[in-house]
PDB file of C-alpha atoms in Angstrom:
ATOM      1  CA  MET A   1     107.469   6.022 123.033  1.00 47.00           C
ATOM      2  CA  ALA A   2     104.376   6.545 120.821  1.00 44.00           C
ATOM      3  CA  LYS A   3     104.138   2.778 120.371  1.00 45.00           C
ATOM      4  CA  GLY A   4     104.193   2.350 124.146  1.00 45.00           C
ATOM      5  CA  ARG A   5     101.322   4.793 124.597  1.00 45.00           C
ATOM      6  CA  THR A   6      99.265   2.903 121.977  1.00 43.00           C
ATOM      7  CA  ALA A   7      99.802  -0.406 123.765  1.00 44.00           C
ATOM      8  CA  LEU A   8      98.795   1.127 127.105  1.00 41.00           C
ATOM      9  CA  ALA A   9      95.618   2.674 125.639  1.00 42.00           C
ATOM     10  CA  SER A  10      94.671  -0.636 124.054  1.00 43.00           C
ATOM     11  CA  GLY A  11      95.158  -2.395 127.365  1.00 44.00           C
ATOM     12  CA  VAL A  12      92.958   0.073 129.243  1.00 39.00           C
ATOM     13  CA  ALA A  13      90.206  -0.194 126.623  1.00 42.00           C
ATOM     14  CA  LEU A  14      90.328  -3.997 126.802  1.00 37.00           C
ATOM     15  CA  ALA A  15      90.125  -3.940 130.591  1.00 40.00           C
ATOM     16  CA  PHE A  16      87.074  -1.608 130.436  1.00 38.00           C
ATOM     17  CA  VAL A  17      85.287  -3.922 128.013  1.00 37.00           C
ATOM     18  CA  VAL A  18      85.965  -6.971 130.195  1.00 39.00           C
ATOM     19  CA  THR A  19      84.816  -5.171 133.349  1.00 41.00           C
ATOM     20  CA  ALA A  20      81.623  -3.841 131.735  1.00 40.00           C
ATOM     21  CA  THR A  21      80.826  -7.323 130.448  1.00 41.00           C
ATOM     22  CA  ALA A  22      81.298  -8.785 133.907  1.00 41.00           C
ATOM     23  CA  VAL A  23      79.062  -6.194 135.533  1.00 39.00           C
ATOM     24  CA  HIS A  24      76.364  -6.670 132.904  1.00 41.00           C
ATOM     25  CA  GLY A  25      76.493 -10.415 133.414  1.00 44.00           C
ATOM     26  CA  THR A  26      76.157 -10.063 137.195  1.00 42.00           C
ATOM     27  CA  ALA A  27      73.205  -7.696 136.910  1.00 43.00           C
ATOM     28  CA  GLY A  28      71.447 -10.095 134.634  1.00 44.00           C
ATOM     29  CA  HIS A  29      71.714 -13.038 137.027  1.00 46.00           C
ATOM     30  CA  GLY A  30      71.619 -11.312 140.492  1.00 46.00           C
ATOM     31  CA  ARG A  31      67.957 -12.288 141.158  1.00 48.00           C
ATOM     32  CA  SER A  32      67.939 -15.689 139.536  1.00 52.00           C
ATOM     33  CA  ALA A  33      65.882 -18.441 141.149  1.00 52.00           C
ATOM     34  CA  GLY A  34      67.588 -19.927 144.161  1.00 59.00           C
ATOM     35  CA  SER A  35      69.811 -16.905 144.828  1.00 69.00           C
ATOM     36  CA  PRO A  36      69.976 -15.431 148.401  1.00 70.00           C
ATOM     37  CA  THR A  37      68.293 -12.246 147.192  1.00 71.00           C
ATOM     38  CA  SER A  38      65.331 -14.125 145.744  1.00 71.00           C
ATOM     39  CA  SER A  39      64.937 -16.141 148.932  1.00 72.00           C
ATOM     40  CA  LEU A  40      64.845 -13.010 151.062  1.00 71.00           C
ATOM     41  CA  LEU A  41      62.302 -11.331 148.787  1.00 68.00           C
ATOM     42  CA  ALA A  42      60.091 -14.421 148.845  1.00 72.00           C
ATOM     43  CA  ALA A  43      60.248 -14.565 152.653  1.00 70.00           C
ATOM     44  CA  ALA A  44      59.453 -10.856 152.993  1.00 66.00           C
ATOM     45  CA  GLY A  45      56.370 -11.279 150.829  1.00 69.00           C
ATOM     46  CA  GLY A  46      54.898 -13.643 153.398  1.00 70.00           C
ATOM     47  CA  LEU A  47      55.307 -11.267 156.353  1.00 72.00           C
ATOM     48  CA  PRO A  48      52.217  -9.478 157.754  1.00 73.00           C
ATOM     49  CA  SER A  49      51.751  -5.769 157.112  1.00 69.00           C
ATOM     50  CA  PRO A  50      53.314  -3.471 159.744  1.00 69.00           C
ATOM     51  CA  GLU A  51      51.011  -2.362 162.570  1.00 68.00           C
ATOM     52  CA  ARG A  52      49.542   1.121 162.332  1.00 68.00           C
ATOM     53  CA  PRO A  53      51.117   3.305 165.057  1.00 68.00           C
ATOM     54  CA  ALA A  54      48.861   4.423 167.920  1.00 61.00           C
ATOM     55  CA  PHE A  55      49.790   8.029 167.206  1.00 58.00           C
ATOM     56  CA  VAL A  56      52.136   9.954 164.984  1.00 67.00           C
ATOM     57  CA  VAL A  57      54.369  12.599 166.477  1.00 64.00           C
ATOM     58  CA  GLY A  58      53.752  15.889 164.746  1.00 64.00           C
ATOM     59  CA  THR A  59      56.410  18.087 163.271  1.00 69.00           C
ATOM     60  CA  PRO A  60      57.870  20.375 165.962  1.00 65.00           C
ATOM     61  CA  VAL A  61      56.709  23.957 165.602  1.00 59.00           C
ATOM     62  CA  ARG A  62      58.726  26.854 166.953  1.00 62.00           C
ATOM     63  CA  LEU A  63      56.752  29.127 169.286  1.00 55.00           C
ATOM     64  CA  ARG A  64      56.010  32.517 167.833  1.00 58.00           C
ATOM     65  CA  LYS A  65      57.479  35.522 169.590  1.00 61.00           C
ATOM     66  CA  GLY A  66      55.066  36.725 172.226  1.00 62.00           C
ATOM     67  CA  GLU A  67      53.186  33.433 172.657  1.00 66.00           C
ATOM     68  CA  THR A  68      51.943  32.818 176.181  1.00 75.00           C
ATOM     69  CA  PRO A  69      50.440  29.319 176.273  1.00 91.00           C
ATOM     70  CA  ALA A  70      48.807  27.889 179.390  1.00 96.00           C
ATOM     71  CA  ARG A  71      48.263  24.172 179.913  1.00 97.00           C
ATOM     72  CA  PHE A  72      45.492  22.193 181.526  1.00 97.00           C
ATOM     73  CA  ALA A  73      44.592  18.533 181.915  1.00 98.00           C
ATOM     74  CA  PRO A  74      41.506  16.461 182.776  1.00 97.00           C
ATOM     75  CA  VAL A  75      41.282  14.724 186.140  1.00 98.00           C
ATOM     76  CA  MET A  76      41.146  11.035 185.213  1.00 97.00           C
ATOM     77  CA  ARG A  77      40.384   9.635 188.667  1.00 95.00           C
ATOM     78  CA  GLU A  78      39.596  10.865 192.146  1.00 96.00           C
ATOM     79  CA  VAL A  79      42.797  12.138 193.701  1.00 97.00           C
ATOM     80  CA  GLU A  80      43.957  13.968 196.808  1.00 97.00           C
ATOM     81  CA  ALA A  81      45.805  17.231 196.200  1.00 98.00           C
ATOM     82  CA  ARG A  82      48.638  17.727 198.694  1.00 98.00           C
ATOM     83  CA  ARG A  83      50.539  20.650 200.110  1.00 97.00           C
ATOM     84  CA  ARG A  84      53.860  19.361 198.772  1.00 97.00           C
ATOM     85  CA  PRO A  85      54.789  16.839 196.028  1.00 97.00           C
ATOM     86  CA  SER A  86      54.822  13.900 198.427  1.00 95.00           C
ATOM     87  CA  ARG A  87      52.395  11.192 199.529  1.00 94.00           C
ATOM     88  CA  SER A  88      53.174  12.080 203.142  1.00 94.00           C
ATOM     89  CA  ALA A  89      52.336  15.785 202.704  1.00 96.00           C
ATOM     90  CA  SER A  90      49.156  17.178 204.217  1.00 97.00           C
ATOM     91  CA  ARG A  91      45.950  16.924 202.187  1.00 97.00           C
ATOM     92  CA  VAL A  92      44.594  20.186 200.771  1.00 97.00           C
ATOM     93  CA  ALA A  93      41.551  19.028 198.796  1.00 96.00           C
ATOM     94  CA  GLU A  94      40.078  16.095 196.942  1.00 96.00           C
ATOM     95  CA  LEU A  95      39.596  16.378 193.184  1.00 97.00           C
ATOM     96  CA  SER A  96      36.987  14.322 191.359  1.00 96.00           C
ATOM     97  CA  GLY A  97      36.797  13.477 187.684  1.00 96.00           C
ATOM     98  CA  GLU A  98      33.512  15.337 187.185  1.00 95.00           C
ATOM     99  CA  THR A  99      32.232  18.862 187.838  1.00 94.00           C
ATOM    100  CA  PRO A 100      28.898  19.560 189.582  1.00 90.00           C
ATOM    101  CA  GLU A 101      27.483  20.223 186.089  1.00 89.00           C
ATOM    102  CA  GLY A 102      28.431  16.723 184.928  1.00 92.00           C
ATOM    103  CA  THR A 103      31.306  17.765 182.666  1.00 95.00           C
ATOM    104  CA  THR A 104      34.877  16.486 182.785  1.00 96.00           C
ATOM    105  CA  ASN A 105      36.781  18.163 185.585  1.00 97.00           C
ATOM    106  CA  ILE A 106      39.976  19.918 184.518  1.00 97.00           C
ATOM    107  CA  VAL A 107      42.790  21.655 186.384  1.00 98.00           C
ATOM    108  CA  LEU A 108      45.164  24.382 185.282  1.00 98.00           C
ATOM    109  CA  VAL A 109      48.731  23.062 185.461  1.00 98.00           C
ATOM    110  CA  LEU A 110      51.308  25.515 186.809  1.00 97.00           C
ATOM    111  CA  ALA A 111      54.506  23.498 187.342  1.00 96.00           C
ATOM    112  CA  GLY A 112      55.940  20.001 187.558  1.00 96.00           C
ATOM    113  CA  THR A 113      58.648  18.041 189.330  1.00 96.00           C
ATOM    114  CA  THR A 114      59.968  14.486 189.617  1.00 95.00           C
ATOM    115  CA  ARG A 115      60.396  12.741 192.972  1.00 92.00           C
ATOM    116  CA  GLU A 116      61.356   9.247 194.048  1.00 88.00           C
ATOM    117  CA  ASP A 117      57.697   8.199 193.952  1.00 86.00           C
ATOM    118  CA  GLY A 118      57.092   9.597 190.471  1.00 92.00           C
ATOM    119  CA  GLN A 119      56.111  12.810 188.709  1.00 96.00           C
ATOM    120  CA  TRP A 120      54.020  15.496 190.412  1.00 98.00           C
ATOM    121  CA  VAL A 121      52.354  18.623 189.064  1.00 98.00           C
ATOM    122  CA  ARG A 122      51.204  21.774 190.825  1.00 98.00           C
ATOM    123  CA  VAL A 123      47.659  22.745 189.890  1.00 98.00           C
ATOM    124  CA  ARG A 124      45.225  25.541 190.606  1.00 98.00           C
ATOM    125  CA  LEU A 125      42.356  24.303 192.759  1.00 97.00           C
ATOM    126  CA  PRO A 126      38.613  24.992 192.317  1.00 95.00           C
ATOM    127  CA  VAL A 127      38.033  25.188 196.077  1.00 94.00           C
ATOM    128  CA  LEU A 128      37.635  27.674 198.905  1.00 94.00           C
ATOM    129  CA  PRO A 129      39.467  29.652 199.980  1.00 95.00           C
ATOM    130  CA  ASN A 130      40.033  30.919 196.451  1.00 96.00           C
ATOM    131  CA  GLY A 131      43.535  31.093 195.021  1.00 93.00           C
ATOM    132  CA  GLN A 132      44.891  27.845 196.460  1.00 96.00           C
ATOM    133  CA  THR A 133      47.296  25.567 194.593  1.00 98.00           C
ATOM    134  CA  ALA A 134      48.471  22.062 195.462  1.00 98.00           C
ATOM    135  CA  TRP A 135      50.304  19.037 194.069  1.00 98.00           C
ATOM    136  CA  VAL A 136      48.842  15.892 192.497  1.00 98.00           C
ATOM    137  CA  PRO A 137      50.498  12.822 190.928  1.00 97.00           C
ATOM    138  CA  ARG A 138      50.934  13.322 187.196  1.00 97.00           C
ATOM    139  CA  ARG A 139      49.399   9.919 186.455  1.00 96.00           C
ATOM    140  CA  ALA A 140      46.070  11.077 187.949  1.00 97.00           C
ATOM    141  CA  LEU A 141      45.680  13.514 185.044  1.00 97.00           C
ATOM    142  CA  GLY A 142      45.146  12.998 181.327  1.00 97.00           C
ATOM    143  CA  GLY A 143      47.099  14.519 178.476  1.00 96.00           C
ATOM    144  CA  TYR A 144      48.024  18.179 178.482  1.00 97.00           C
ATOM    145  CA  GLN A 145      46.120  20.625 176.317  1.00 96.00           C
ATOM    146  CA  PHE A 146      47.234  24.180 175.605  1.00 97.00           C
ATOM    147  CA  VAL A 147      45.444  27.494 175.210  1.00 97.00           C
ATOM    148  CA  HIS A 148      46.790  30.905 174.233  1.00 97.00           C
ATOM    149  CA  THR A 149      43.978  32.973 175.705  1.00 97.00           C
ATOM    150  CA  ARG A 150      43.440  34.806 178.997  1.00 98.00           C
ATOM    151  CA  LEU A 151      40.276  36.523 180.219  1.00 98.00           C
ATOM    152  CA  VAL A 152      40.714  39.620 182.413  1.00 98.00           C
ATOM    153  CA  VAL A 153      37.724  40.999 184.332  1.00 98.00           C
ATOM    154  CA  ASN A 154      37.991  44.521 185.735  1.00 98.00           C
ATOM    155  CA  ARG A 155      35.399  45.018 188.478  1.00 98.00           C
ATOM    156  CA  GLU A 156      35.918  48.758 188.779  1.00 97.00           C
ATOM    157  CA  ARG A 157      35.378  49.430 185.079  1.00 98.00           C
ATOM    158  CA  PHE A 158      32.791  46.641 184.605  1.00 98.00           C
ATOM    159  CA  THR A 159      34.665  45.207 181.631  1.00 98.00           C
ATOM    160  CA  ALA A 160      35.864  41.837 180.391  1.00 98.00           C
ATOM    161  CA  THR A 161      38.772  41.611 177.950  1.00 98.00           C
ATOM    162  CA  LEU A 162      40.028  38.482 176.238  1.00 98.00           C
ATOM    163  CA  PHE A 163      43.684  38.369 175.250  1.00 97.00           C
ATOM    164  CA  SER A 164      45.264  35.969 172.774  1.00 96.00           C
ATOM    165  CA  ASP A 165      49.042  35.807 173.202  1.00 95.00           C
ATOM    166  CA  GLY A 166      48.883  39.215 174.837  1.00 94.00           C
ATOM    167  CA  HIS A 167      46.749  40.892 172.172  1.00 96.00           C
ATOM    168  CA  ALA A 168      43.212  42.023 173.023  1.00 97.00           C
ATOM    169  CA  VAL A 169      40.704  40.225 170.766  1.00 98.00           C
ATOM    170  CA  PHE A 170      37.464  40.831 172.688  1.00 98.00           C
ATOM    171  CA  HIS A 171      36.079  43.534 174.957  1.00 98.00           C
ATOM    172  CA  ALA A 172      32.633  43.902 176.516  1.00 98.00           C
ATOM    173  CA  ALA A 173      30.720  45.573 179.331  1.00 98.00           C
ATOM    174  CA  ILE A 174      29.678  43.278 182.165  1.00 98.00           C
ATOM    175  CA  GLY A 175      27.621  43.010 185.314  1.00 98.00           C
ATOM    176  CA  ILE A 176      29.231  41.701 188.517  1.00 98.00           C
ATOM    177  CA  GLY A 177      28.192  40.759 192.051  1.00 96.00           C
ATOM    178  CA  ARG A 178      26.301  43.004 194.416  1.00 96.00           C
ATOM    179  CA  PRO A 179      28.075  44.259 197.576  1.00 95.00           C
ATOM    180  CA  GLU A 180      26.428  41.507 199.678  1.00 95.00           C
ATOM    181  CA  SER A 181      27.497  38.793 197.201  1.00 94.00           C
ATOM    182  CA  PRO A 182      30.662  40.138 195.550  1.00 96.00           C
ATOM    183  CA  THR A 183      32.486  38.632 192.618  1.00 97.00           C
ATOM    184  CA  PRO A 184      35.756  37.311 194.097  1.00 97.00           C
ATOM    185  CA  SER A 185      39.124  38.585 192.903  1.00 97.00           C
ATOM    186  CA  GLY A 186      42.144  36.473 192.059  1.00 97.00           C
ATOM    187  CA  ASP A 187      43.522  34.050 189.490  1.00 98.00           C
ATOM    188  CA  PHE A 188      41.230  31.274 188.264  1.00 98.00           C
ATOM    189  CA  TYR A 189      40.444  29.385 185.047  1.00 98.00           C
ATOM    190  CA  ILE A 190      37.517  28.486 182.804  1.00 98.00           C
ATOM    191  CA  ARG A 191      36.434  24.971 183.795  1.00 97.00           C
ATOM    192  CA  ASP A 192      33.562  24.134 181.452  1.00 96.00           C
ATOM    193  CA  LYS A 193      31.140  25.483 178.875  1.00 96.00           C
ATOM    194  CA  LEU A 194      27.379  24.911 178.917  1.00 94.00           C
ATOM    195  CA  SER A 195      24.435  25.722 176.660  1.00 92.00           C
ATOM    196  CA  GLY A 196      20.820  24.788 176.077  1.00 87.00           C
ATOM    197  CA  PHE A 197      19.371  26.237 179.262  1.00 83.00           C
ATOM    198  CA  GLY A 198      15.631  26.116 179.811  1.00 78.00           C
ATOM    199  CA  ASN A 199      15.924  29.307 181.854  1.00 81.00           C
ATOM    200  CA  LEU A 200      16.567  32.482 179.846  1.00 87.00           C
ATOM    201  CA  PHE A 201      18.139  34.005 182.957  1.00 87.00           C
ATOM    202  CA  TYR A 202      21.505  32.486 181.968  1.00 89.00           C
ATOM    203  CA  GLY A 203      21.381  33.456 178.315  1.00 94.00           C
ATOM    204  CA  PRO A 204      22.510  31.145 175.495  1.00 95.00           C
ATOM    205  CA  ILE A 205      25.980  30.275 176.839  1.00 96.00           C
ATOM    206  CA  ALA A 206      27.485  29.895 180.310  1.00 96.00           C
ATOM    207  CA  TYR A 207      31.081  29.254 181.276  1.00 97.00           C
ATOM    208  CA  GLY A 208      31.837  27.642 184.615  1.00 96.00           C
ATOM    209  CA  THR A 209      34.949  28.882 186.410  1.00 97.00           C
ATOM    210  CA  SER A 210      37.119  27.643 189.260  1.00 97.00           C
ATOM    211  CA  ALA A 211      36.160  30.699 191.354  1.00 97.00           C
ATOM    212  CA  LYS A 212      33.711  30.188 194.220  1.00 95.00           C
ATOM    213  CA  SER A 213      31.539  32.607 196.143  1.00 94.00           C
ATOM    214  CA  ALA A 214      32.684  33.004 199.723  1.00 91.00           C
ATOM    215  CA  VAL A 215      29.137  33.809 200.893  1.00 88.00           C
ATOM    216  CA  LEU A 216      26.908  31.520 198.797  1.00 83.00           C
ATOM    217  CA  THR A 217      28.507  28.229 199.774  1.00 74.00           C
ATOM    218  CA  ASP A 218      25.102  26.584 200.267  1.00 70.00           C
ATOM    219  CA  TRP A 219      24.120  27.095 196.623  1.00 73.00           C
ATOM    220  CA  PRO A 220      23.817  24.013 194.365  1.00 66.00           C
ATOM    221  CA  GLY A 221      27.270  22.861 193.360  1.00 70.00           C
ATOM    222  CA  GLY A 222      28.920  24.958 196.045  1.00 76.00           C
ATOM    223  CA  GLY A 223      28.426  28.446 194.629  1.00 90.00           C
ATOM    224  CA  PHE A 224      30.775  28.443 191.656  1.00 94.00           C
ATOM    225  CA  ILE A 225      31.060  31.704 189.744  1.00 96.00           C
ATOM    226  CA  GLY A 226      29.930  31.654 186.123  1.00 95.00           C
ATOM    227  CA  VAL A 227      30.369  33.857 183.075  1.00 97.00           C
ATOM    228  CA  HIS A 228      27.054  33.884 181.216  1.00 96.00           C
ATOM    229  CA  GLY A 229      24.446  35.824 179.257  1.00 96.00           C
ATOM    230  CA  THR A 230      21.339  37.468 180.641  1.00 95.00           C
ATOM    231  CA  ASN A 231      17.685  38.193 179.977  1.00 93.00           C
ATOM    232  CA  GLN A 232      18.126  41.662 181.512  1.00 94.00           C
ATOM    233  CA  PRO A 233      20.695  43.384 179.256  1.00 96.00           C
ATOM    234  CA  ASP A 234      19.585  46.870 180.326  1.00 96.00           C
ATOM    235  CA  LEU A 235      21.146  46.297 183.771  1.00 96.00           C
ATOM    236  CA  ILE A 236      24.628  46.022 182.294  1.00 97.00           C
ATOM    237  CA  PRO A 237      27.040  47.487 183.320  1.00 97.00           C
ATOM    238  CA  GLY A 238      26.612  47.403 187.078  1.00 97.00           C
ATOM    239  CA  ARG A 239      26.589  45.398 190.299  1.00 97.00           C
ATOM    240  CA  ILE A 240      23.622  43.207 189.545  1.00 95.00           C
ATOM    241  CA  SER A 241      24.384  39.550 190.265  1.00 94.00           C
ATOM    242  CA  HIS A 242      24.952  37.073 193.083  1.00 93.00           C
ATOM    243  CA  GLY A 243      28.612  36.965 192.106  1.00 95.00           C
ATOM    244  CA  CYS A 244      28.517  35.722 188.534  1.00 96.00           C
ATOM    245  CA  ILE A 245      29.823  37.755 185.604  1.00 98.00           C
ATOM    246  CA  ARG A 246      27.000  38.632 183.218  1.00 97.00           C
ATOM    247  CA  MET A 247      27.248  39.783 179.615  1.00 97.00           C
ATOM    248  CA  ARG A 248      24.739  40.786 177.000  1.00 97.00           C
ATOM    249  CA  ASN A 249      23.776  37.772 174.920  1.00 97.00           C
ATOM    250  CA  ASP A 250      25.425  39.073 171.745  1.00 97.00           C
ATOM    251  CA  ASP A 251      28.676  39.478 173.656  1.00 98.00           C
ATOM    252  CA  ILE A 252      28.668  36.034 175.284  1.00 98.00           C
ATOM    253  CA  LEU A 253      27.960  34.463 171.893  1.00 97.00           C
ATOM    254  CA  ARG A 254      30.897  36.369 170.417  1.00 98.00           C
ATOM    255  CA  LEU A 255      33.093  35.266 173.295  1.00 98.00           C
ATOM    256  CA  SER A 256      32.041  31.644 172.866  1.00 97.00           C
ATOM    257  CA  HIS A 257      33.794  31.573 169.475  1.00 97.00           C
ATOM    258  CA  LEU A 258      37.038  32.956 170.901  1.00 98.00           C
ATOM    259  CA  MET A 259      37.533  31.510 174.386  1.00 98.00           C
ATOM    260  CA  PRO A 260      38.201  27.774 174.857  1.00 97.00           C
ATOM    261  CA  VAL A 261      37.803  25.828 178.077  1.00 97.00           C
ATOM    262  CA  GLY A 262      41.044  25.908 180.088  1.00 98.00           C
ATOM    263  CA  THR A 263      41.560  29.638 179.588  1.00 98.00           C
ATOM    264  CA  PRO A 264      43.135  31.351 182.628  1.00 98.00           C
ATOM    265  CA  LEU A 265      40.889  33.965 184.253  1.00 98.00           C
ATOM    266  CA  THR A 266      42.057  37.001 186.228  1.00 98.00           C
ATOM    267  CA  ILE A 267      39.483  38.986 188.196  1.00 98.00           C
ATOM    268  CA  GLU A 268      40.860  42.350 189.281  1.00 97.00           C
TER     269      GLU A 268
END
């Protein structure tokens, strides 16, 4: 029996040596000239470099608890906004690709749907009467952008508060419209941001909004309501303007670092 075990062990050892030798020999000659592997490597070396992708999809990020993002998009071409998501629906307004100030026109996007004739989105309109929404083809808009801020104006307390994901990050006293030219109430959005005025009346920064005055429709640009600084800070707080929301210059400068274009605006 012991002799049998010795013979078996010798056989296994011999087989291992033969196998190892065979493997070593194969590895040594696997990329020899004329082999299929060498031909493939030579052919690959002559291929052009891969094209650089137009964009790289970022790593998905889970929303933090309490986040309240809003989305907006630029108007890429003149388009008719309609009462329903259909080409046959009644026309509500016409949106252009540029604001009266010469900046890119944007719309706040509220919802979306897909129909037989394509994708449609419901947007908030910068037209009178204030507060209207309508539907436009998705392809008329550019890419979505997101903000986490919301500006709330309280006309009774003469205050403006900026929230970021529900947390107050800015608070300031304001001036609002006089009784004969009141600041309108409702839900709007910040449409553009301007600076470099030659007139100190507007202060260093002015935000354009989608809100419009119902009584100053003959004003240049149609009487849009702005949020801007002032050269008369002693009048704040109070009912001092033609409808615009005024802040002391230090406050509007502070706000300019916190509030991006596209921010939803609620005037209470």
